[in-house]
Tab-separated table of C-alpha atoms in Angstrom:
chain	number	residue	atom	x	y	z
F	216	MET	CA	-0.085	0.143	0.039
F	217	LEU	CA	0.957	3.385	-0.887
F	218	GLN	CA	1.863	5.439	2.135
F	219	ILE	CA	2.086	9.305	2.217
F	220	HIS	CA	3.951	11.314	4.913
F	221	TYR	CA	3.192	14.903	5.953
F	222	LEU	CA	5.188	16.947	7.595
F	223	CYS	CA	3.412	19.199	10.044
F	224	ILE	CA	4.849	22.673	11.017
F	225	HIS	CA	2.885	24.784	12.932
F	226	GLN	CA	-0.692	23.182	12.608
F	227	VAL	CA	-0.022	23.274	8.684
F	228	CYS	CA	0.382	19.774	6.656
F	229	ILE	CA	2.689	19.692	3.860
F	230	MET	CA	2.872	16.638	1.373
F	231	ASN	CA	6.568	15.478	1.352
F	232	LYS	CA	8.206	16.757	-1.769
F	233	ILE	CA	9.938	15.862	-4.767
F	234	VAL	CA	13.233	17.985	-5.014
F	235	LEU	CA	15.470	17.805	-7.925
F	236	ILE	CA	19.074	19.450	-7.036
F	237	THR	CA	21.504	19.828	-10.065
F	238	GLY	CA	25.157	19.473	-9.368
F	239	ALA	CA	24.523	17.807	-5.826
F	240	THR	CA	27.809	16.180	-5.689
F	241	SER	CA	29.465	19.103	-3.475
F	242	GLY	CA	28.856	22.404	-2.081
F	243	ILE	CA	25.712	24.141	-1.701
F	244	GLY	CA	24.260	21.312	-3.862
F	245	LEU	CA	25.316	18.563	-1.518
F	246	ALA	CA	24.035	20.735	1.509
F	247	CYS	CA	20.979	20.781	0.205
F	248	ALA	CA	20.473	17.391	-0.410
F	249	ARG	CA	20.953	16.449	3.204
F	250	LYS	CA	18.884	19.475	4.605
F	251	PHE	CA	15.530	18.502	2.085
F	252	ALA	CA	16.684	14.681	3.133
F	253	GLU	CA	16.289	15.434	7.017
F	254	ASN	CA	13.257	17.674	6.057
F	255	GLY	CA	11.363	14.296	4.980
F	256	ASP	CA	11.413	15.125	1.090
F	257	LYS	CA	12.374	12.631	-1.771
F	258	LEU	CA	15.443	13.174	-3.814
F	259	ILE	CA	16.562	13.613	-7.490
F	260	LEU	CA	20.139	14.400	-7.754
F	261	THR	CA	21.884	15.222	-10.781
F	262	GLY	CA	25.899	15.666	-10.757
F	263	ARG	CA	28.681	14.219	-13.421
F	264	ASN	CA	30.716	12.054	-11.061
F	265	GLU	CA	28.395	8.989	-11.197
F	266	GLN	CA	29.978	7.125	-8.405
F	267	ARG	CA	29.704	10.097	-6.069
F	268	LEU	CA	26.297	9.951	-6.730
F	269	ALA	CA	26.257	6.259	-5.735
F	270	GLU	CA	27.980	7.238	-2.452
F	271	ILE	CA	25.505	10.027	-1.750
F	272	ARG	CA	22.553	7.900	-2.225
F	273	LYS	CA	23.848	5.319	-0.587
F	274	ASP	CA	24.396	7.788	2.751
F	275	LEU	CA	20.976	9.179	2.251
F	276	THR	CA	18.875	5.735	1.512
F	277	GLU	CA	20.363	4.235	5.153
F	278	LYS	CA	19.276	7.350	6.270
F	279	GLY	CA	15.630	7.095	5.590
F	280	THR	CA	15.300	9.212	2.694
F	281	GLU	CA	14.130	7.978	-1.296
F	282	VAL	CA	17.129	8.578	-4.063
F	283	LEU	CA	17.321	8.851	-7.326
F	284	THR	CA	20.293	9.864	-9.157
F	285	LEU	CA	21.168	11.025	-12.743
F	286	ALA	CA	24.444	11.241	-13.895
F	287	PHE	CA	25.036	13.737	-16.822
F	288	ASP	CA	26.429	17.714	-17.217
F	289	VAL	CA	23.641	19.915	-17.616
F	290	ARG	CA	25.553	21.167	-20.559
F	291	ASP	CA	24.427	18.490	-22.461
F	292	ARG	CA	21.113	18.863	-23.183
F	293	GLU	CA	20.304	15.890	-25.104
F	294	LYS	CA	21.303	13.922	-22.038
F	295	ALA	CA	19.322	16.097	-19.997
F	296	LYS	CA	16.486	15.592	-22.203
F	297	LYS	CA	16.737	12.076	-22.072
F	298	PHE	CA	16.914	11.958	-18.198
F	299	VAL	CA	14.245	14.213	-17.158
F	300	PHE	CA	11.915	12.628	-19.990
F	301	GLY	CA	12.830	9.222	-18.594
F	302	LEU	CA	11.894	9.735	-14.814
F	303	PRO	CA	9.791	7.006	-13.609
F	304	ALA	CA	6.090	8.068	-13.331
F	305	ASP	CA	6.571	7.879	-9.695
F	306	TRP	CA	9.130	10.400	-9.985
F	307	GLN	CA	7.871	12.907	-12.861
F	308	HIS	CA	6.247	15.416	-10.406
F	309	ILE	CA	8.852	17.259	-9.263
F	310	ASP	CA	7.871	19.964	-6.787
F	311	VAL	CA	11.180	21.929	-6.098
F	312	LEU	CA	13.870	22.452	-8.596
F	313	VAL	CA	17.047	23.215	-7.370
F	314	ASN	CA	18.820	25.113	-10.010
F	315	ASN	CA	22.490	24.792	-8.234
F	316	ALA	CA	24.909	23.679	-10.836
F	317	GLY	CA	27.557	26.138	-11.742
F	318	LEU	CA	31.005	27.341	-11.205
F	319	ALA	CA	33.743	30.230	-11.442
F	320	LEU	CA	36.827	29.413	-13.791
F	321	GLY	CA	39.728	31.883	-13.412
F	322	LEU	CA	40.164	35.486	-11.772
F	323	GLU	CA	42.260	37.280	-14.941
F	324	PRO	CA	41.122	40.699	-16.170
F	325	GLU	CA	38.810	40.714	-18.723
F	326	TYR	CA	41.152	41.032	-21.959
F	327	GLU	CA	43.102	38.392	-20.394
F	328	GLY	CA	40.714	35.683	-20.428
F	329	ASP	CA	40.472	32.201	-21.353
F	330	PHE	CA	37.953	31.365	-23.981
F	331	GLU	CA	37.397	27.722	-22.570
F	332	ASP	CA	36.829	29.212	-19.160
F	333	TRP	CA	34.496	31.467	-20.636
F	334	GLU	CA	32.246	29.167	-22.541
F	335	THR	CA	31.943	26.371	-19.732
F	336	MET	CA	30.840	28.964	-16.967
F	337	ILE	CA	28.293	30.725	-19.749
F	338	ASP	CA	27.262	26.896	-20.696
F	339	THR	CA	26.673	25.580	-17.103
F	340	ASN	CA	25.120	28.629	-15.330
F	341	ILE	CA	23.036	30.189	-17.700
F	342	LYS	CA	22.645	27.511	-20.759
F	343	GLY	CA	22.422	24.779	-18.228
F	344	LEU	CA	20.218	26.497	-15.868
F	345	LEU	CA	18.092	27.346	-18.843
F	346	THR	CA	17.706	23.423	-19.664
F	347	MET	CA	16.632	22.248	-16.375
F	348	THR	CA	13.662	25.109	-16.106
F	349	ARG	CA	12.740	24.440	-19.918
F	350	LEU	CA	12.764	20.722	-18.898
F	351	VAL	CA	10.799	20.933	-15.574
F	352	VAL	CA	8.276	23.993	-15.541
F	353	PRO	CA	6.179	22.840	-18.103
F	354	GLY	CA	5.026	20.443	-15.408
F	355	MET	CA	4.801	22.441	-12.513
F	356	VAL	CA	2.462	24.765	-15.037
F	357	ALA	CA	0.443	21.625	-15.733
F	358	ARG	CA	0.234	21.066	-12.465
F	359	ASN	CA	-0.166	24.817	-11.074
F	360	SER	CA	2.032	24.267	-8.144
F	361	GLY	CA	5.756	24.127	-7.843
F	362	HIS	CA	8.955	26.255	-7.179
F	363	VAL	CA	12.090	27.028	-8.688
F	364	ILE	CA	15.075	27.785	-6.104
F	365	ASN	CA	17.878	29.606	-8.728
F	366	VAL	CA	21.245	29.490	-6.762
F	367	GLY	CA	22.580	32.826	-7.904
F	368	SER	CA	25.545	35.228	-6.412
F	369	VAL	CA	26.151	38.003	-4.685
F	370	ALA	CA	28.699	38.665	-7.802
F	371	GLY	CA	25.542	39.295	-9.470
F	372	ASP	CA	24.958	42.230	-7.929
F	373	ALA	CA	28.068	44.363	-9.048
F	374	ALA	CA	30.909	43.263	-10.630
F	375	TYR	CA	34.068	42.701	-9.087
F	376	ALA	CA	38.156	42.956	-10.481
F	377	GLY	CA	38.678	39.455	-12.241
F	378	GLY	CA	34.771	38.783	-11.839
F	379	ASN	CA	33.969	39.850	-15.455
F	380	VAL	CA	32.431	36.738	-17.098
F	381	TYR	CA	31.428	34.721	-13.666
F	382	CYS	CA	30.012	37.948	-12.389
F	383	ALA	CA	27.561	38.399	-15.891
F	384	THR	CA	26.523	34.962	-15.814
F	385	LYS	CA	25.344	35.774	-11.835
F	386	SER	CA	23.455	38.953	-13.544
F	387	ALA	CA	21.732	36.943	-15.790
F	388	VAL	CA	20.428	34.109	-13.030
F	389	LYS	CA	18.879	37.089	-11.648
F	390	ALA	CA	17.403	38.483	-14.849
F	391	LEU	CA	16.213	34.516	-15.202
F	392	SER	CA	14.868	34.319	-12.313
F	393	ASP	CA	12.808	37.897	-11.973
F	394	GLY	CA	11.626	37.074	-15.684
F	395	LEU	CA	10.336	33.157	-14.666
F	396	ARG	CA	8.687	34.708	-11.642
F	397	ILE	CA	6.761	37.271	-14.124
F	398	ASP	CA	5.923	34.125	-16.251
F	399	VAL	CA	4.182	32.309	-13.910
F	400	ALA	CA	2.706	34.885	-11.806
F	401	ASN	CA	-0.825	33.751	-13.052
F	402	THR	CA	0.185	30.114	-11.392
F	403	ALA	CA	0.949	29.009	-7.853
F	404	ILE	CA	4.548	28.374	-8.396
F	405	ARG	CA	6.944	30.590	-6.891
F	406	VAL	CA	10.738	31.309	-7.901
F	407	THR	CA	13.377	32.291	-5.182
F	408	THR	CA	16.812	33.500	-5.928
F	409	LEU	CA	19.279	32.572	-3.591
F	410	LYS	CA	22.840	35.225	-4.027
F	411	PRO	CA	24.999	33.964	-1.547
F	412	GLY	CA	28.354	35.495	-0.772
F	413	LEU	CA	31.594	34.142	0.635
F	414	VAL	CA	30.905	30.395	1.067
F	415	GLU	CA	33.798	27.758	1.939
F	416	THR	CA	33.166	25.103	-0.503
F	417	ASN	CA	35.259	23.596	-3.227
F	418	PHE	CA	34.280	26.371	-5.259
F	419	SER	CA	37.503	28.925	-5.388
F	420	ASN	CA	39.384	25.447	-5.713
F	421	ILE	CA	37.423	25.280	-8.762
F	422	ARG	CA	38.210	28.761	-9.891
F	423	PHE	CA	41.840	28.518	-9.770
F	424	HIS	CA	42.239	24.718	-11.393
F	425	GLY	CA	43.040	22.836	-8.559
F	426	ASP	CA	45.386	25.949	-6.552
F	427	ASN	CA	44.594	25.016	-2.757
F	428	GLU	CA	47.079	27.393	-1.609
F	429	ARG	CA	45.584	30.081	-3.769
F	430	ALA	CA	41.750	28.780	-2.726
F	431	ALA	CA	42.640	29.164	0.642
F	432	HIS	CA	43.314	32.837	0.682
F	433	VAL	CA	39.595	33.513	-0.361
F	434	TYR	CA	38.595	32.499	3.256
F	435	LYS	CA	41.948	34.303	4.928
F	436	GLY	CA	40.660	36.302	7.959
F	437	ILE	CA	36.855	35.583	7.771
F	438	THR	CA	34.535	33.073	8.796
F	439	PRO	CA	32.746	32.262	5.548
F	440	LEU	CA	29.294	30.917	5.275
F	441	THR	CA	29.250	27.283	4.724
F	442	GLY	CA	26.698	25.434	2.213
F	443	ASP	CA	24.646	24.281	5.285
F	444	ASP	CA	23.814	28.251	5.708
F	445	ILE	CA	22.585	28.209	2.165
F	446	ALA	CA	20.830	25.119	2.662
F	447	ASP	CA	18.762	26.051	5.498
F	448	VAL	CA	17.370	29.295	3.678
F	449	ALA	CA	16.557	27.224	0.797
F	450	VAL	CA	14.683	24.463	3.142
F	451	TYR	CA	13.073	27.865	4.315
F	452	ALA	CA	11.596	29.133	1.357
F	453	ALA	CA	10.605	25.782	-0.298
F	454	ASN	CA	8.404	25.346	3.275
F	455	ALA	CA	6.746	28.957	3.454
F	456	PRO	CA	3.350	29.119	3.524
F	457	ALA	CA	1.580	28.580	0.081
F	458	HIS	CA	0.941	32.554	-0.332
F	459	VAL	CA	4.161	33.477	0.617
F	460	GLN	CA	6.994	33.583	-1.900
F	461	ILE	CA	10.554	34.357	-1.184
F	462	ALA	CA	11.847	35.873	-4.316
F	463	GLU	CA	15.485	36.370	-3.515
F	464	VAL	CA	17.734	36.584	-0.133
F	465	LEU	CA	21.410	37.611	-0.612
F	466	ILE	CA	23.331	35.839	2.097
F	467	LEU	CA	26.665	37.334	3.627
F	468	ALA	CA	29.279	36.699	6.030
F	469	THR	CA	28.874	38.572	9.107
F	470	HIS	CA	32.042	40.952	7.753
F	471	GLN	CA	31.375	40.713	4.351
F	472	ALA	CA	29.513	43.677	2.834
F	473	SER	CA	29.213	42.860	-0.924
F	474	GLY	CA	31.097	41.341	-3.317
F	475	SER	CA	34.479	43.074	-3.172
F	476	VAL	CA	34.016	44.825	0.735
F	477	ILE	CA	35.164	42.191	3.249
F	478	SER	CA	36.953	43.077	6.768
F	479	ARG	CA	39.287	40.120	7.325
F	480	SER	CA	41.072	40.050	10.840
């Protein structure tokens, strides 16, 4: 017999959701997976590392969470279509889409930037987000319910030295989120943009192509945010009352005032 579980908060019962998280193998994506699992939700986790996905699935399944993993790169539109359209029937009604997959590469002046780095950031941060939105949101519109949570950045508010293309992609995330919110305003779908500041994950290691010493310097002299801090906000937004839309949240470390103003001890 099918068992339906409910989460009760302040006398309001919410049916557990199906949450699809991109870039779920590390950082904010993994933290979101764990937090939504604690919330009692079912998870569809995507990422490029199939082995890592299997490890995460095993860990969360042993703790009682239903998990489906899909190993693909959001830059590969055809594979994304294949996996999303091929979901088992009982996994197709996605309630929450967390567009988390994204990265920064390099910190050079724009006139010295690497063409491949630019293409990877644009294809992942913008086109990948658009692909997943295009594949998942029509189902939400048909059901008149759903929530899209896009992980942007404080970098999308104003450029900083060396951030040029990355900042541009995160500005695009904000604009795409705002545009989607307008497009679905006549439905019950909610759209949230999360804009983290300094979050200590493998973000900087990837940006500097594995230079761990340079990556560690990014967080020197300040207590940065963690992936859990961002995941807490994502879960809060997803579980707000139906009439409440958490449209945008800027989340900074205490001693960070903007993308470029940081007080270090």
